[in-house]
Amino acid sequence: MQPGSRGRIVRKTTTELVVDAMRARILSGEFPPGTPLRQELLAEDLGVSRIPVREALRLLSAEGLVDTIAHKGAFVSMLSKSEVQEFFDIRKRLEPWILREAIPNISDQDLQRAEQLVHEMDTTEPGMWGSLNWELHESLYRAAGRPAALSVVRALHEKSERYFRFQVVNAPIRQQAHREHMALITLCRGRQIDEAEAMLERHIDDAAQQILSIVERLLDQAPMHQ
């Protein structure tokens, strides 16, 4: 095997390790929404300098997990039940219709790609699950030929991505998502339009209820004041 070829072990940087550690604490609820994130305390706790902590906070802010407030510092991002509900209400109205439009034209290549993505989602880290989930749904919807509607749905998935991270650290939820995605692909392959539409509605409902339950639990743990 040539140097740099597939299989080479790549060691994570200190910043990447700090990001992983902090992300895990946020997603597990150990750092509830609204928790202040003090650089000096985190650096001491993690046994690193403040530089990788500062960079980690910046990267986690880009993921939507950390809010940086001028003159106050960094805090674990607050979560919103009403925001989750609205995102999923819109998805439930748009996505089954788009899927109905797509199924008559969906190709074997689209379905094969969707199956591949389901398997990738089984083992990917939480930070990547949301983007793979969107790619999976997009592969089923693209054949609808509704680019404006697809753009709206894409934006909803992107805005929901931080909530997916909380959802997929739970192994049984991942397993349920796997089963539902595979069942949906099977219905699409069989051109069972009504059944696929109903399945997708249930799938979106299930995801909404799972995330709302997690958000409610995390908000119960949140500090009363920042």
Tab-separated table of N, CA, C and O in Angstrom, residues 26-77:
chain	number	residue	atom	x	y	z
A	26	ILE	N	-22.622	17.713	25.208
A	26	ILE	CA	-23.822	18.479	24.860
A	26	ILE	C	-24.942	17.539	24.428
A	26	ILE	O	-26.086	17.645	24.884
A	27	LEU	N	-24.624	16.587	23.548
A	27	LEU	CA	-25.647	15.689	23.014
A	27	LEU	C	-26.197	14.746	24.075
A	27	LEU	O	-27.357	14.331	24.006
A	28	SER	N	-25.378	14.400	25.056
A	28	SER	CA	-25.834	13.502	26.117
A	28	SER	C	-26.675	14.222	27.162
A	28	SER	O	-27.350	13.586	27.970
A	29	GLY	N	-26.634	15.560	27.155
A	29	GLY	CA	-27.342	16.327	28.162
A	29	GLY	C	-26.499	16.641	29.384
A	29	GLY	O	-26.964	17.291	30.315
A	30	GLU	N	-25.247	16.174	29.393
A	30	GLU	CA	-24.355	16.504	30.506
A	30	GLU	C	-24.158	18.026	30.586
A	30	GLU	O	-24.047	18.598	31.678
A	31	PHE	N	-24.092	18.671	29.411
A	31	PHE	CA	-24.110	20.133	29.329
A	31	PHE	C	-25.490	20.514	28.764
A	31	PHE	O	-25.687	20.538	27.557
A	32	PRO	N	-26.468	20.813	29.618
A	32	PRO	CA	-27.814	21.130	29.133
A	32	PRO	C	-27.853	22.463	28.387
A	32	PRO	O	-26.926	23.278	28.493
A	33	PRO	N	-28.931	22.721	27.628
A	33	PRO	CA	-29.079	24.005	26.948
A	33	PRO	C	-28.947	25.169	27.932
A	33	PRO	O	-29.487	25.129	29.039
A	34	GLY	N	-28.214	26.203	27.520
A	34	GLY	CA	-28.019	27.376	28.359
A	34	GLY	C	-26.816	27.307	29.270
A	34	GLY	O	-26.465	28.305	29.924
A	35	THR	N	-26.133	26.164	29.319
A	35	THR	CA	-24.959	26.025	30.184
A	35	THR	C	-23.828	26.929	29.701
A	35	THR	O	-23.462	26.888	28.521
A	36	PRO	N	-23.258	27.757	30.576
A	36	PRO	CA	-22.103	28.566	30.168
A	36	PRO	C	-20.887	27.689	29.923
A	36	PRO	O	-20.651	26.714	30.653
A	37	LEU	N	-20.123	28.006	28.888
A	37	LEU	CA	-18.931	27.234	28.526
A	37	LEU	C	-17.709	28.127	28.709
A	37	LEU	O	-17.360	28.914	27.834
A	38	ARG	N	-17.079	28.032	29.855
A	38	ARG	CA	-15.936	28.870	30.192
A	38	ARG	C	-14.653	28.223	29.672
A	38	ARG	O	-14.333	27.096	30.035
A	39	GLN	N	-13.935	28.965	28.857
A	39	GLN	CA	-12.752	28.396	28.206
A	39	GLN	C	-11.738	27.879	29.209
A	39	GLN	O	-11.190	26.781	29.046
A	40	GLU	N	-11.460	28.677	30.249
A	40	GLU	CA	-10.412	28.277	31.187
A	40	GLU	C	-10.798	27.013	31.956
A	40	GLU	O	-9.961	26.127	32.183
A	41	LEU	N	-12.089	26.880	32.320
A	41	LEU	CA	-12.529	25.696	33.056
A	41	LEU	C	-12.536	24.459	32.158
A	41	LEU	O	-12.147	23.371	32.589
A	42	LEU	N	-12.968	24.635	30.911
A	42	LEU	CA	-12.967	23.515	29.974
A	42	LEU	C	-11.546	23.054	29.676
A	42	LEU	O	-11.277	21.853	29.600
A	43	ALA	N	-10.646	24.013	29.496
A	43	ALA	CA	-9.253	23.670	29.214
A	43	ALA	C	-8.656	22.863	30.367
A	43	ALA	O	-7.976	21.852	30.157
A	44	GLU	N	-8.945	23.306	31.585
A	44	GLU	CA	-8.417	22.587	32.761
A	44	GLU	C	-9.029	21.195	32.857
A	44	GLU	O	-8.325	20.205	33.111
A	45	ASP	N	-10.330	21.103	32.632
A	45	ASP	CA	-11.025	19.819	32.733
A	45	ASP	C	-10.532	18.825	31.688
A	45	ASP	O	-10.377	17.626	31.972
A	46	LEU	N	-10.264	19.321	30.480
A	46	LEU	CA	-9.853	18.445	29.384
A	46	LEU	C	-8.343	18.264	29.292
A	46	LEU	O	-7.857	17.474	28.476
A	47	GLY	N	-7.594	19.018	30.096
A	47	GLY	CA	-6.136	18.876	30.098
A	47	GLY	C	-5.474	19.422	28.858
A	47	GLY	O	-4.484	18.855	28.369
A	48	VAL	N	-6.021	20.543	28.330
A	48	VAL	CA	-5.452	21.150	27.132
A	48	VAL	C	-5.312	22.651	27.374
A	48	VAL	O	-5.763	23.184	28.390
A	49	SER	N	-4.692	23.334	26.424
A	49	SER	CA	-4.611	24.787	26.512
A	49	SER	C	-5.940	25.402	26.066
A	49	SER	O	-6.819	24.715	25.558
A	50	ARG	N	-6.067	26.721	26.224
A	50	ARG	CA	-7.311	27.384	25.851
A	50	ARG	C	-7.462	27.513	24.324
A	50	ARG	O	-8.570	27.687	23.830
A	51	ILE	N	-6.358	27.393	23.596
A	51	ILE	CA	-6.431	27.599	22.141
A	51	ILE	C	-7.331	26.560	21.462
A	51	ILE	O	-8.238	26.930	20.703
A	52	PRO	N	-7.125	25.233	21.692
A	52	PRO	CA	-8.036	24.272	21.052
A	52	PRO	C	-9.469	24.374	21.566
A	52	PRO	O	-10.414	24.079	20.823
A	53	VAL	N	-9.636	24.807	22.812
A	53	VAL	CA	-10.994	24.993	23.337
A	53	VAL	C	-11.688	26.130	22.598
A	53	VAL	O	-12.847	26.021	22.201
A	54	ARG	N	-10.955	27.227	22.380
A	54	ARG	CA	-11.523	28.367	21.662
A	54	ARG	C	-11.933	27.957	20.240
A	54	ARG	O	-13.007	28.311	19.759
A	55	GLU	N	-11.064	27.194	19.581
A	55	GLU	CA	-11.369	26.750	18.215
A	55	GLU	C	-12.543	25.764	18.225
A	55	GLU	O	-13.393	25.791	17.329
A	56	ALA	N	-12.591	24.899	19.234
A	56	ALA	CA	-13.691	23.941	19.339
A	56	ALA	C	-15.025	24.654	19.522
A	56	ALA	O	-16.037	24.270	18.912
A	57	LEU	N	-15.035	25.704	20.310
A	57	LEU	CA	-16.265	26.479	20.506
A	57	LEU	C	-16.723	27.102	19.189
A	57	LEU	O	-17.922	27.145	18.889
A	58	ARG	N	-15.768	27.576	18.407
A	58	ARG	CA	-16.106	28.167	17.108
A	58	ARG	C	-16.726	27.112	16.191
A	58	ARG	O	-17.738	27.368	15.510
A	59	LEU	N	-16.147	25.909	16.156
A	59	LEU	CA	-16.649	24.844	15.292
A	59	LEU	C	-18.014	24.345	15.755
A	59	LEU	O	-18.904	24.070	14.938
A	60	LEU	N	-18.199	24.249	17.066
A	60	LEU	CA	-19.492	23.803	17.591
A	60	LEU	C	-20.563	24.865	17.379
A	60	LEU	O	-21.745	24.547	17.220
A	61	SER	N	-20.152	26.121	17.345
A	61	SER	CA	-21.090	27.195	17.011
A	61	SER	C	-21.576	27.044	15.570
A	61	SER	O	-22.761	27.233	15.275
A	62	ALA	N	-20.659	26.672	14.670
A	62	ALA	CA	-21.027	26.459	13.271
A	62	ALA	C	-21.992	25.280	13.123
A	62	ALA	O	-22.797	25.244	12.188
A	63	GLU	N	-21.928	24.327	14.048
A	63	GLU	CA	-22.838	23.177	14.031
A	63	GLU	C	-24.191	23.508	14.653
A	63	GLU	O	-25.118	22.697	14.613
A	64	GLY	N	-24.308	24.691	15.264
A	64	GLY	CA	-25.556	25.071	15.907
A	64	GLY	C	-25.700	24.571	17.326
A	64	GLY	O	-26.775	24.661	17.921
A	65	LEU	N	-24.603	24.048	17.905
A	65	LEU	CA	-24.675	23.512	19.264
A	65	LEU	C	-24.244	24.519	20.321
A	65	LEU	O	-24.520	24.324	21.512
A	66	VAL	N	-23.568	25.573	19.913
A	66	VAL	CA	-23.062	26.581	20.846
A	66	VAL	C	-23.447	27.964	20.339
A	66	VAL	O	-23.374	28.231	19.134
A	67	ASP	N	-23.882	28.823	21.261
A	67	ASP	CA	-24.150	30.231	20.956
A	67	ASP	C	-23.082	31.081	21.622
A	67	ASP	O	-22.764	30.869	22.799
A	68	THR	N	-22.536	32.036	20.870
A	68	THR	CA	-21.572	32.979	21.436
A	68	THR	C	-22.237	34.344	21.523
A	68	THR	O	-22.695	34.885	20.513
A	69	ILE	N	-22.304	34.882	22.731
A	69	ILE	CA	-22.995	36.141	22.985
A	69	ILE	C	-21.959	37.197	23.374
A	69	ILE	O	-21.145	36.973	24.287
A	70	ALA	N	-21.988	38.313	22.671
A	70	ALA	CA	-21.017	39.384	22.926
A	70	ALA	C	-21.040	39.803	24.384
A	70	ALA	O	-22.111	40.004	24.966
A	71	HIS	N	-19.846	39.928	24.956
A	71	HIS	CA	-19.640	40.389	26.334
A	71	HIS	C	-20.142	39.407	27.397
A	71	HIS	O	-20.092	39.719	28.588
A	72	LYS	N	-20.654	38.246	26.965
A	72	LYS	CA	-21.126	37.244	27.925
A	72	LYS	C	-20.388	35.917	27.794
A	72	LYS	O	-20.221	35.195	28.768
A	73	GLY	N	-19.988	35.584	26.561
A	73	GLY	CA	-19.268	34.339	26.349
A	73	GLY	C	-20.079	33.315	25.588
A	73	GLY	O	-21.047	33.645	24.904
A	74	ALA	N	-19.676	32.053	25.723
A	74	ALA	CA	-20.295	30.956	24.979
A	74	ALA	C	-21.225	30.154	25.878
A	74	ALA	O	-20.945	29.950	27.071
A	75	PHE	N	-22.325	29.707	25.293
A	75	PHE	CA	-23.318	28.911	26.007
A	75	PHE	C	-23.787	27.776	25.105
A	75	PHE	O	-23.802	27.912	23.881
A	76	VAL	N	-24.194	26.660	25.722
A	76	VAL	CA	-24.844	25.607	24.949
A	76	VAL	C	-26.133	26.188	24.370
A	76	VAL	O	-26.912	26.832	25.074
A	77	SER	N	-26.351	25.994	23.082
A	77	SER	CA	-27.503	26.585	22.397
A	77	SER	C	-28.812	26.153	23.044
A	77	SER	O	-28.987	24.994	23.423
